[in-house]
Structures are given as C-alpha cells and as structure tokens.
Amino acid sequence: MAEIQKPRSAIIVGAGAGGIAVAARLAKAGVDVTVLEKNDFTGGRCSLIHTEDGYRFDQGPSLLLLPGLFRETFEDLGTTLEQEGVELLQCFPNYNIWFSDGKRFSPSTDNATMKLEIEKWEGPDGFRRYLVWLAEGNQHYETSLRHVLHRNFNSIFELADPRLVVRLLTALHPFESIWHRAGRFFKTDRMRRVFTFATMYMGMSPFEAPATYSLLQYSELAEGIWYPRGGFHKVLDALVKIGERTGVKYRLSTGVSKVLTDGGKNGKKPKATGVQLENGEVLNADLVVVNADLVYAYNNLLPKEVGGIKKYASNLNNRKASCSSISFYWSLSGMAPELETHNIFLAEEYKESFDAIFERQALPDDPSFYIHVPSRVDPSAAPPNRDAIIALVPVGHLLQNGQPELDWPTLVFKARAGVLATIQARTGRSLSPLIADEIVNTPYTWETKFNLSKGAILGLAHDFFNVLAFRPRTKAQGLDNAYFVGASTHPGTGVPIVLAGAKITAEQIIGETFPSNTKVPWTTNEERNSERMRKDLDEKIMENGVIARITSNKPGRRGSDGFEGAREVVNLLSQRAFPLLVALMGVLYFLLFVR
C-alpha cells in the first residue's frame, strides 16, 4: 500500500474563532492554508462594531471564561497571550445581578466577599453549602476538560465503554437539570437563580440544561471573568497574526457557494477537492475545513447527492437549536455609573421567562437580560466621560419550516421599552435621554450576516442528545478530506470550547491525512490526557463524588447514617451495573429517533 502523502493545501471556509485557530494549527503543521470569509472582517460573531464617533461594541461574546483553554491554544502555537499583546483585565465584581425589587447580588472570586453575600440570603450555613457546590463545579470542570473537551467522539459506540460511562455519569450528573441540582445546595429561590442563569451562555434554559454546566459558574468564581483590552476580538486578531506569520492567507469579502468533490472514484468514498466561490471562481485544495454554521453548511454548501448528506441535512434542520437574541448597541452621551461591566437583570417570573424562549420561541413578557458596559473596565470603548452599552435580550429563534414568523419589528420595540423600564426601576438610572445612537441586531441579522440557521446565536442546543457522540462529528458525513470546526460540532459552543474543538479537529486531520509517523507539533490532547493523569483524576472524582453526595443533602434534611449508607450502596451499584445499560439505551434512541 502506498504511503499516505501529507496534504499540501487546505481551505478554511469561515474566519470565526474555530476557523482562525484551526488555520494557525494546520499552518504550524506545514500546510499551505487559505481562509475564506464572506464578511469584510474576521472573528464571526466574536467581532467588533465601531462607530464614527468613537464607540466600540463587542458584537457577540464579551465575557472571557475558561482562560486556561485560551492559554493552551497560544502555548500550542509557541507563544503566549502576553507576548502577542493581549492584555486581560479582570472584572471585579464578576457581575451585578439585579432582582425585581432592586436588591442585588454581586458574585466575585473573593471568598470573604462571597461569604458575606451568600449568608445574607442563605443564613450561617449557606457558605459551607456554597463551598460544597463549588467543589462539585470543579468536578464537572475537570472531568469535562479531560473526557469531553480534550477528546473526540468518532463513533456512537464509544459511549458503550463502561469506564467512560462511569466517569461521565458519576462525575457530571448529566440527567439532572442544573436548576434541580442547585436546590440540593441552596435553599432560597434567588440563590438558585444566581447559580443557574449561566446556562444561557449555552443557549439553554436552566430547567433543561444538565447540571454539568455548573462548570461555567465554577470557572467564573474560581478563575474570574476577564475582558481583553481593546475588545474580545483582540484575542482572535492575535491568532490571525500568528497564522499569518506561518503563511496563512486571509481572503475577506469572499463568499463560498459550495464544496467541490471528486464524486468518488473506483468505488471509493467521495473526497473534497476544494470550493467554488460565489463569483464562480474555483479553488482547489487537499483539505476543506468548514467553519460556517454547520446546519447551514450541510444544507447549502455540501453536495446533497453525496453519501446521505441530503438526509442528514434534513435531520439537522429538525434538531433542537439554541436561542437567538435581540441585541442593542447604545452610544450614550453620558455615563451610567450604577452599571458595572457585566450586569444581569433576572425576571421575576424566572421559569416563565425561559419557557417563553425555549418552548414558544418568543420574547418573554418579562425577560431576563444582560447588560455589558465595556467602557467601565476599558475606557477606550467610548469617548471620555461617556459609556458604550450592549443590551442582550435572549429570544426564541426563527421558526422556519413554513410556520408563520413573529412580528420582529414590534418585538424589538417591546424589548427596548422593557429593558429601559427595568433598568430605571431597579437602578434608578434612566438611559433613554442618554442614548445618542443605536444599532440593533435581530434574529434576522444573525441569520443573514453570519449564515446562522434560524438565527440561533449559539448553534445547536446542548441537551444530552446533542453532545458527546450525539453531536455532529468533526468529520463531514459521507466525505473524506472534509471537516468541521465551530459551535455546532463537537465539543460545542462558546469561544473557549470552540478553540478546544479546533485542536480536536486539527489533530484528527493530522491523524487521518498525514503519514502515520507524523509528529503533531504541539502537546496533543492524548498526551495531556495520559493514562496516569486520567487515573489520578478519576480516583479523586470517585472519592470526592461520594463526599459531595454525603455532605450536600437538601437543606433542612439530615439523613441518618443508615440512610446514607443505603444510598451509597445504591450509588455504587449504579456505577457498576447501570451505566452500560444507559449508554445502550442512548445508542438505540439515537439510531431510532435522532439519525
């Protein structure tokens, strides 16, 4: 058999976070990389909006979480954030979280501050229960890092590995909602809200999101919330420059109309051979990596006649999507000192506000929303003595499939009025007289500007049957030499998660298309997840998991020693006997109802 030849060229479709990162990695591995981007800027949703009068807005992400994954990316590329001129500013406090009666909670990385804040609501025992919850968040974080974010899932049958299933089920609590699990640690409704709303970062309701995602707020509280001076795009701009130094070429304002293939020769699986641009130009390459929205790409870029792609694209259209947003970008003629860098305004009817979004795909009557004031931590975001403000209001995604669409202009008007009235009622600050200019992104904006299917700003949802091996693969269905990176493929959405995904995709490409003796030019996920490291971590998880179960009874209830002993027997039995059954049931569900 002839030795596999190293691919000489690659085309990346889309210059979002994943496309930029995978381009830099492939270039480091010696591939001639060209990135094609439909817009006249890089970063995708993680881009900036500049106004002529000196205001700067983060169009999408504005909270830098999981900083270790950012540092890992730069380290793998032979540099650091600091060496590339990226200055991270810590936001303190993390947020101001405003309740309907004007009271607020200000979480931070300072435990002394957190003790005082939590005991106001939860009583003298509240801080102890918070620490147990935080320890479980660490468990979710470390387990996800090693067994989800640092590994690929190439087959649904990988979930039938009893050892993996034991790790995931005992350490991640995937079948319990984060809202329900928070009730084991916090007795007040308001603290449960404080420690569950972050599932919106994944575009999910806390009443549906797996408890696993407490890892997000663990990261906020243990590692802090950061903001890059000059805007979030500074991180991606640094990765663009790193790639360019190793030969990556960027072509902006260059839309792609389709991925080309060889049609399959001699009975072999079809292979991607390049792309055709919207202007008709054909570009050939040995590899194609798609960073466009995955659902959009399967429906519009990949050839429907190849390898079951048409059927798979139809299936993707019916999968659960994340939410969309109405986002306002306000240039103020003055300042709003009552607002911190990050502010959360929680609806009084908390559950109803999520049900409206995720069950009815609508705008809640009383929405929870997020206010970002970049000029509070980075004055360069606005002219002197003025503020730039972003108001993000989560809403349902576009309906499509022949359903009558909502009246979005009316909903934008309603959302604006609701946000301004809520801010004034809770903080005492009237923003209306200060708004000198306004830019608005609606679900239609997200759909048209970024080709996001249904305008879903975070791609596919992250319920249990849309993660791990159930999530669309990093290799394209039915095609060789075609791969995906981005929010809707494994491991999932969010800039740090997508950066981890870029590493997974790059390592898969090297493993499948390079000669077998090729040395990956960075510390691989497999090396980071060495058997020794996994064994040490899993022993800690199993031990700490039992401790957490014992010490985190629902407030007000103290089980007897006999009850606790019996419960541990059940837990141990579940670790030995049930996981394989659960995995097999999941496989059957996927094969019968999802695919």
mmCIF file of N, CA, C and O in Angstrom, residues 69-148:
data_model
loop_
_atom_site.group_PDB
_atom_site.id
_atom_site.type_symbol
_atom_site.label_atom_id
_atom_site.label_comp_id
_atom_site.label_asym_id
_atom_site.label_seq_id
_atom_site.Cartn_x
_atom_site.Cartn_y
_atom_site.Cartn_z
ATOM 1 N N LEU A 69 -8.087 27.461 28.543
ATOM 2 C CA LEU A 69 -8.199 26.987 27.172
ATOM 3 C C LEU A 69 -7.636 28.001 26.177
ATOM 4 O O LEU A 69 -7.085 27.627 25.132
ATOM 5 N N PHE A 70 -7.750 29.288 26.496
ATOM 6 C CA PHE A 70 -7.125 30.305 25.645
ATOM 7 C C PHE A 70 -5.604 30.189 25.729
ATOM 8 O O PHE A 70 -4.909 30.215 24.705
ATOM 9 N N ARG A 71 -5.115 30.057 26.960
ATOM 10 C CA ARG A 71 -3.658 29.976 27.142
ATOM 11 C C ARG A 71 -3.099 28.715 26.484
ATOM 12 O O ARG A 71 -1.993 28.730 25.924
ATOM 13 N N GLU A 72 -3.843 27.616 26.550
ATOM 14 C CA GLU A 72 -3.395 26.378 25.912
ATOM 15 C C GLU A 72 -3.249 26.562 24.405
ATOM 16 O O GLU A 72 -2.273 26.083 23.801
ATOM 17 N N THR A 73 -4.202 27.253 23.779
ATOM 18 C CA THR A 73 -4.130 27.486 22.344
ATOM 19 C C THR A 73 -2.861 28.258 21.982
ATOM 20 O O THR A 73 -2.123 27.889 21.055
ATOM 21 N N PHE A 74 -2.596 29.343 22.702
ATOM 22 C CA PHE A 74 -1.420 30.149 22.400
ATOM 23 C C PHE A 74 -0.130 29.376 22.703
ATOM 24 O O PHE A 74 0.843 29.454 21.940
ATOM 25 N N GLU A 75 -0.128 28.632 23.797
ATOM 26 C CA GLU A 75 1.038 27.824 24.140
ATOM 27 C C GLU A 75 1.331 26.794 23.054
ATOM 28 O O GLU A 75 2.490 26.585 22.663
ATOM 29 N N ASP A 76 0.287 26.136 22.542
ATOM 30 C CA ASP A 76 0.472 25.146 21.484
ATOM 31 C C ASP A 76 1.063 25.766 20.226
ATOM 32 O O ASP A 76 1.730 25.091 19.432
ATOM 33 N N LEU A 77 0.817 27.050 20.025
ATOM 34 C CA LEU A 77 1.329 27.743 18.840
ATOM 35 C C LEU A 77 2.661 28.426 19.103
ATOM 36 O O LEU A 77 3.135 29.224 18.290
ATOM 37 N N GLY A 78 3.245 28.127 20.275
ATOM 38 C CA GLY A 78 4.588 28.599 20.566
ATOM 39 C C GLY A 78 4.694 30.006 21.089
ATOM 40 O O GLY A 78 5.740 30.651 20.975
ATOM 41 N N THR A 79 3.623 30.500 21.696
ATOM 42 C CA THR A 79 3.638 31.873 22.182
ATOM 43 C C THR A 79 2.715 31.994 23.392
ATOM 44 O O THR A 79 2.277 30.982 23.952
ATOM 45 N N THR A 80 2.424 33.199 23.813
ATOM 46 C CA THR A 80 1.505 33.443 24.931
ATOM 47 C C THR A 80 0.608 34.630 24.588
ATOM 48 O O THR A 80 0.901 35.405 23.671
ATOM 49 N N LEU A 81 -0.463 34.757 25.328
ATOM 50 C CA LEU A 81 -1.323 35.925 25.156
ATOM 51 C C LEU A 81 -0.531 37.208 25.346
ATOM 52 O O LEU A 81 -0.654 38.164 24.562
ATOM 53 N N GLU A 82 0.301 37.236 26.387
ATOM 54 C CA GLU A 82 1.061 38.449 26.710
ATOM 55 C C GLU A 82 2.054 38.793 25.607
ATOM 56 O O GLU A 82 2.193 39.965 25.220
ATOM 57 N N GLN A 83 2.736 37.778 25.082
ATOM 58 C CA GLN A 83 3.707 38.029 24.013
ATOM 59 C C GLN A 83 3.033 38.567 22.753
ATOM 60 O O GLN A 83 3.664 39.275 21.964
ATOM 61 N N GLU A 84 1.767 38.220 22.580
ATOM 62 C CA GLU A 84 1.025 38.689 21.401
ATOM 63 C C GLU A 84 0.305 39.997 21.648
ATOM 64 O O GLU A 84 -0.501 40.449 20.827
ATOM 65 N N GLY A 85 0.562 40.622 22.809
ATOM 66 C CA GLY A 85 -0.003 41.930 23.091
ATOM 67 C C GLY A 85 -1.441 41.922 23.578
ATOM 68 O O GLY A 85 -2.112 42.957 23.540
ATOM 69 N N VAL A 86 -1.921 40.751 24.040
ATOM 70 C CA VAL A 86 -3.285 40.667 24.566
ATOM 71 C C VAL A 86 -3.239 40.889 26.076
ATOM 72 O O VAL A 86 -2.610 40.117 26.806
ATOM 73 N N GLU A 87 -3.876 41.936 26.538
ATOM 74 C CA GLU A 87 -3.927 42.257 27.965
ATOM 75 C C GLU A 87 -5.314 41.920 28.504
ATOM 76 O O GLU A 87 -6.312 42.491 28.047
ATOM 77 N N LEU A 88 -5.364 41.003 29.449
ATOM 78 C CA LEU A 88 -6.638 40.612 30.044
ATOM 79 C C LEU A 88 -6.894 41.427 31.309
ATOM 80 O O LEU A 88 -6.051 41.484 32.209
ATOM 81 N N LEU A 89 -8.060 42.044 31.368
ATOM 82 C CA LEU A 89 -8.473 42.853 32.517
ATOM 83 C C LEU A 89 -9.501 42.076 33.323
ATOM 84 O O LEU A 89 -10.501 41.625 32.762
ATOM 85 N N GLN A 90 -9.267 41.915 34.622
ATOM 86 C CA GLN A 90 -10.236 41.181 35.428
ATOM 87 C C GLN A 90 -11.389 42.094 35.819
ATOM 88 O O GLN A 90 -11.191 43.251 36.221
ATOM 89 N N CYS A 91 -12.597 41.566 35.701
ATOM 90 C CA CYS A 91 -13.808 42.306 36.076
ATOM 91 C C CYS A 91 -14.125 42.007 37.537
ATOM 92 O O CYS A 91 -14.296 40.845 37.912
ATOM 93 N N PHE A 92 -14.193 43.046 38.347
ATOM 94 C CA PHE A 92 -14.485 42.857 39.775
ATOM 95 C C PHE A 92 -15.506 43.894 40.208
ATOM 96 O O PHE A 92 -15.275 45.090 40.048
ATOM 97 N N PRO A 93 -16.681 43.453 40.719
ATOM 98 C CA PRO A 93 -17.106 42.063 40.859
ATOM 99 C C PRO A 93 -17.383 41.430 39.493
ATOM 100 O O PRO A 93 -17.373 42.124 38.467
ATOM 101 N N ASN A 94 -17.665 40.129 39.514
ATOM 102 C CA ASN A 94 -17.965 39.455 38.250
ATOM 103 C C ASN A 94 -19.163 40.094 37.563
ATOM 104 O O ASN A 94 -19.144 40.327 36.352
ATOM 105 N N TYR A 95 -20.223 40.308 38.337
ATOM 106 C CA TYR A 95 -21.462 40.911 37.839
ATOM 107 C C TYR A 95 -22.091 41.726 38.956
ATOM 108 O O TYR A 95 -21.745 41.585 40.127
ATOM 109 N N ASN A 96 -23.078 42.501 38.570
ATOM 110 C CA ASN A 96 -24.171 42.871 39.468
ATOM 111 C C ASN A 96 -25.403 42.126 38.954
ATOM 112 O O ASN A 96 -25.768 42.267 37.785
ATOM 113 N N ILE A 97 -25.992 41.321 39.810
ATOM 114 C CA ILE A 97 -27.210 40.593 39.450
ATOM 115 C C ILE A 97 -28.375 41.287 40.144
ATOM 116 O O ILE A 97 -28.436 41.331 41.377
ATOM 117 N N TRP A 98 -29.284 41.835 39.350
ATOM 118 C CA TRP A 98 -30.385 42.645 39.868
ATOM 119 C C TRP A 98 -31.675 41.839 39.910
ATOM 120 O O TRP A 98 -32.064 41.221 38.926
ATOM 121 N N PHE A 99 -32.348 41.884 41.070
ATOM 122 C CA PHE A 99 -33.651 41.240 41.226
ATOM 123 C C PHE A 99 -34.764 42.270 41.023
ATOM 124 O O PHE A 99 -34.508 43.476 40.959
ATOM 125 N N SER A 100 -35.991 41.794 40.973
ATOM 126 C CA SER A 100 -37.115 42.662 40.611
ATOM 127 C C SER A 100 -37.398 43.754 41.629
ATOM 128 O O SER A 100 -37.962 44.791 41.286
ATOM 129 N N ASP A 101 -37.004 43.526 42.901
ATOM 130 C CA ASP A 101 -37.268 44.545 43.924
ATOM 131 C C ASP A 101 -36.110 45.522 44.081
ATOM 132 O O ASP A 101 -36.086 46.319 45.024
ATOM 133 N N GLY A 102 -35.131 45.469 43.183
ATOM 134 C CA GLY A 102 -33.996 46.384 43.244
ATOM 135 C C GLY A 102 -32.828 45.887 44.071
ATOM 136 O O GLY A 102 -31.759 46.504 44.059
ATOM 137 N N LYS A 103 -33.013 44.770 44.782
ATOM 138 C CA LYS A 103 -31.888 44.197 45.509
ATOM 139 C C LYS A 103 -30.957 43.518 44.528
ATOM 140 O O LYS A 103 -31.355 43.147 43.426
ATOM 141 N N ARG A 104 -29.699 43.352 44.934
ATOM 142 C CA ARG A 104 -28.738 42.780 44.000
ATOM 143 C C ARG A 104 -27.755 41.865 44.719
ATOM 144 O O ARG A 104 -27.579 41.935 45.938
ATOM 145 N N PHE A 105 -27.130 41.031 43.921
ATOM 146 C CA PHE A 105 -26.110 40.103 44.407
ATOM 147 C C PHE A 105 -24.899 40.298 43.506
ATOM 148 O O PHE A 105 -25.030 40.373 42.281
ATOM 149 N N SER A 106 -23.707 40.385 44.121
ATOM 150 C CA SER A 106 -22.501 40.668 43.353
ATOM 151 C C SER A 106 -21.477 39.559 43.553
ATOM 152 O O SER A 106 -20.642 39.623 44.458
ATOM 153 N N PRO A 107 -21.525 38.499 42.739
ATOM 154 C CA PRO A 107 -20.558 37.410 42.878
ATOM 155 C C PRO A 107 -19.157 37.855 42.485
ATOM 156 O O PRO A 107 -18.984 38.726 41.631
ATOM 157 N N SER A 108 -18.165 37.243 43.127
ATOM 158 C CA SER A 108 -16.778 37.573 42.804
ATOM 159 C C SER A 108 -15.894 36.383 43.141
ATOM 160 O O SER A 108 -16.349 35.374 43.698
ATOM 161 N N THR A 109 -14.614 36.498 42.807
ATOM 162 C CA THR A 109 -13.647 35.442 43.126
ATOM 163 C C THR A 109 -13.151 35.535 44.556
ATOM 164 O O THR A 109 -12.415 34.663 45.012
ATOM 165 N N ASP A 110 -13.547 36.580 45.278
ATOM 166 C CA ASP A 110 -13.085 36.783 46.653
ATOM 167 C C ASP A 110 -14.003 36.041 47.624
ATOM 168 O O ASP A 110 -15.188 36.380 47.746
ATOM 169 N N ASN A 111 -13.470 35.042 48.300
ATOM 170 C CA ASN A 111 -14.304 34.214 49.174
ATOM 171 C C ASN A 111 -14.847 34.976 50.373
ATOM 172 O O ASN A 111 -15.947 34.672 50.859
ATOM 173 N N ALA A 112 -14.095 35.933 50.878
ATOM 174 C CA ALA A 112 -14.590 36.715 52.016
ATOM 175 C C ALA A 112 -15.839 37.503 51.605
ATOM 176 O O ALA A 112 -16.833 37.560 52.352
ATOM 177 N N THR A 113 -15.786 38.077 50.415
ATOM 178 C CA THR A 113 -16.952 38.799 49.897
ATOM 179 C C THR A 113 -18.117 37.855 49.659
ATOM 180 O O THR A 113 -19.272 38.159 49.999
ATOM 181 N N MET A 114 -17.829 36.692 49.079
ATOM 182 C CA MET A 114 -18.883 35.726 48.796
ATOM 183 C C MET A 114 -19.534 35.218 50.079
ATOM 184 O O MET A 114 -20.744 34.974 50.122
ATOM 185 N N LYS A 115 -18.757 35.047 51.116
ATOM 186 C CA LYS A 115 -19.319 34.580 52.395
ATOM 187 C C LYS A 115 -20.362 35.560 52.910
ATOM 188 O O LYS A 115 -21.480 35.173 53.309
ATOM 189 N N LEU A 116 -20.029 36.841 52.865
ATOM 190 C CA LEU A 116 -20.974 37.855 53.332
ATOM 191 C C LEU A 116 -22.213 37.904 52.437
ATOM 192 O O LEU A 116 -23.352 37.979 52.929
ATOM 193 N N GLU A 117 -22.002 37.852 51.120
ATOM 194 C CA GLU A 117 -23.118 37.939 50.183
ATOM 195 C C GLU A 117 -24.073 36.757 50.350
ATOM 196 O O GLU A 117 -25.293 36.919 50.417
ATOM 197 N N ILE A 118 -23.519 35.549 50.423
ATOM 198 C CA ILE A 118 -24.355 34.349 50.461
ATOM 199 C C ILE A 118 -25.094 34.239 51.787
ATOM 200 O O ILE A 118 -26.281 33.869 51.832
ATOM 201 N N GLU A 119 -24.423 34.554 52.887
ATOM 202 C CA GLU A 119 -25.072 34.405 54.191
ATOM 203 C C GLU A 119 -26.198 35.409 54.403
ATOM 204 O O GLU A 119 -27.076 35.196 55.238
ATOM 205 N N LYS A 120 -26.217 36.501 53.623
ATOM 206 C CA LYS A 120 -27.360 37.415 53.684
ATOM 207 C C LYS A 120 -28.646 36.692 53.288
ATOM 208 O O LYS A 120 -29.725 36.972 53.807
ATOM 209 N N TRP A 121 -28.504 35.763 52.337
ATOM 210 C CA TRP A 121 -29.669 35.083 51.790
ATOM 211 C C TRP A 121 -29.850 33.678 52.346
ATOM 212 O O TRP A 121 -30.989 33.231 52.541
ATOM 213 N N GLU A 122 -28.748 32.987 52.572
ATOM 214 C CA GLU A 122 -28.807 31.566 52.897
ATOM 215 C C GLU A 122 -28.583 31.258 54.373
ATOM 216 O O GLU A 122 -28.688 30.097 54.776
ATOM 217 N N GLY A 123 -28.260 32.255 55.175
ATOM 218 C CA GLY A 123 -28.033 32.007 56.593
ATOM 219 C C GLY A 123 -26.615 31.522 56.887
ATOM 220 O O GLY A 123 -25.791 31.367 55.978
ATOM 221 N N PRO A 124 -26.314 31.268 58.167
ATOM 222 C CA PRO A 124 -24.940 30.937 58.583
ATOM 223 C C PRO A 124 -24.360 29.701 57.905
ATOM 224 O O PRO A 124 -23.148 29.597 57.736
ATOM 225 N N ASP A 125 -25.214 28.749 57.542
ATOM 226 C CA ASP A 125 -24.719 27.515 56.929
ATOM 227 C C ASP A 125 -24.570 27.638 55.413
ATOM 228 O O ASP A 125 -24.078 26.733 54.751
ATOM 229 N N GLY A 126 -24.988 28.784 54.869
ATOM 230 C CA GLY A 126 -25.025 28.937 53.422
ATOM 231 C C GLY A 126 -23.668 28.867 52.756
ATOM 232 O O GLY A 126 -23.523 28.271 51.685
ATOM 233 N N PHE A 127 -22.654 29.444 53.385
ATOM 234 C CA PHE A 127 -21.341 29.475 52.752
ATOM 235 C C PHE A 127 -20.733 28.074 52.686
ATOM 236 O O PHE A 127 -20.062 27.733 51.707
ATOM 237 N N ARG A 128 -20.993 27.267 53.706
ATOM 238 C CA ARG A 128 -20.487 25.891 53.675
ATOM 239 C C ARG A 128 -21.106 25.145 52.494
ATOM 240 O O ARG A 128 -20.412 24.434 51.750
ATOM 241 N N ARG A 129 -22.426 25.315 52.314
ATOM 242 C CA ARG A 129 -23.088 24.631 51.211
ATOM 243 C C ARG A 129 -22.592 25.164 49.869
ATOM 244 O O ARG A 129 -22.460 24.418 48.898
ATOM 245 N N TYR A 130 -22.299 26.461 49.805
ATOM 246 C CA TYR A 130 -21.728 27.050 48.592
ATOM 247 C C TYR A 130 -20.381 26.406 48.260
ATOM 248 O O TYR A 130 -20.100 26.095 47.088
ATOM 249 N N LEU A 131 -19.547 26.182 49.265
ATOM 250 C CA LEU A 131 -18.235 25.580 49.017
ATOM 251 C C LEU A 131 -18.368 24.147 48.496
ATOM 252 O O LEU A 131 -17.586 23.710 47.638
ATOM 253 N N VAL A 132 -19.362 23.410 49.003
ATOM 254 C CA VAL A 132 -19.593 22.055 48.505
ATOM 255 C C VAL A 132 -20.059 22.122 47.045
ATOM 256 O O VAL A 132 -19.615 21.342 46.194
ATOM 257 N N TRP A 133 -20.961 23.066 46.750
ATOM 258 C CA TRP A 133 -21.409 23.267 45.365
ATOM 259 C C TRP A 133 -20.234 23.640 44.471
ATOM 260 O O TRP A 133 -20.102 23.122 43.345
ATOM 261 N N LEU A 134 -19.343 24.511 44.966
ATOM 262 C CA LEU A 134 -18.185 24.932 44.183
ATOM 263 C C LEU A 134 -17.263 23.746 43.905
ATOM 264 O O LEU A 134 -16.716 23.613 42.801
ATOM 265 N N ALA A 135 -17.110 22.864 44.907
ATOM 266 C CA ALA A 135 -16.276 21.675 44.714
ATOM 267 C C ALA A 135 -16.873 20.772 43.634
ATOM 268 O O ALA A 135 -16.142 20.192 42.819
ATOM 269 N N GLU A 136 -18.189 20.671 43.607
ATOM 270 C CA GLU A 136 -18.817 19.870 42.567
ATOM 271 C C GLU A 136 -18.645 20.525 41.200
ATOM 272 O O GLU A 136 -18.444 19.845 40.187
ATOM 273 N N GLY A 137 -18.701 21.850 41.166
ATOM 274 C CA GLY A 137 -18.442 22.557 39.912
ATOM 275 C C GLY A 137 -17.034 22.277 39.402
ATOM 276 O O GLY A 137 -16.815 22.112 38.198
ATOM 277 N N ASN A 138 -16.086 22.222 40.324
ATOM 278 C CA ASN A 138 -14.714 21.857 39.950
ATOM 279 C C ASN A 138 -14.657 20.447 39.368
ATOM 280 O O ASN A 138 -13.963 20.183 38.384
ATOM 281 N N GLN A 139 -15.426 19.549 39.980
ATOM 282 C CA GLN A 139 -15.510 18.169 39.479
ATOM 283 C C GLN A 139 -16.057 18.145 38.063
ATOM 284 O O GLN A 139 -15.518 17.462 37.179
ATOM 285 N N HIS A 140 -17.126 18.904 37.818
ATOM 286 C CA HIS A 140 -17.699 18.988 36.469
ATOM 287 C C HIS A 140 -16.672 19.576 35.495
ATOM 288 O O HIS A 140 -16.548 19.112 34.353
ATOM 289 N N TYR A 141 -15.963 20.593 35.940
ATOM 290 C CA TYR A 141 -14.978 21.287 35.104
ATOM 291 C C TYR A 141 -13.838 20.351 34.712
ATOM 292 O O TYR A 141 -13.512 20.199 33.530
ATOM 293 N N GLU A 142 -13.215 19.709 35.704
ATOM 294 C CA GLU A 142 -12.046 18.870 35.430
ATOM 295 C C GLU A 142 -12.425 17.636 34.604
ATOM 296 O O GLU A 142 -11.695 17.235 33.696
ATOM 297 N N THR A 143 -13.559 17.042 34.910
ATOM 298 C CA THR A 143 -13.988 15.861 34.159
ATOM 299 C C THR A 143 -14.296 16.237 32.718
ATOM 300 O O THR A 143 -13.909 15.526 31.781
ATOM 301 N N SER A 144 -14.997 17.341 32.514
ATOM 302 C CA SER A 144 -15.326 17.784 31.153
ATOM 303 C C SER A 144 -14.066 18.114 30.374
ATOM 304 O O SER A 144 -13.956 17.799 29.176
ATOM 305 N N LEU A 145 -13.115 18.739 31.040
ATOM 306 C CA LEU A 145 -11.884 19.125 30.372
ATOM 307 C C LEU A 145 -11.168 17.905 29.814
ATOM 308 O O LEU A 145 -10.743 17.876 28.658
ATOM 309 N N ARG A 146 -11.080 16.859 30.614
ATOM 310 C CA ARG A 146 -10.279 15.703 30.210
ATOM 311 C C ARG A 146 -11.064 14.709 29.350
ATOM 312 O O ARG A 146 -10.496 14.109 28.446
ATOM 313 N N HIS A 147 -12.338 14.539 29.626
ATOM 314 C CA HIS A 147 -13.085 13.481 28.953
ATOM 315 C C HIS A 147 -14.033 13.985 27.881
ATOM 316 O O HIS A 147 -14.649 13.182 27.178
ATOM 317 N N VAL A 148 -14.163 15.313 27.733
ATOM 318 C CA VAL A 148 -15.045 15.868 26.706
ATOM 319 C C VAL A 148 -14.284 16.866 25.826
ATOM 320 O O VAL A 148 -14.228 16.722 24.606
#
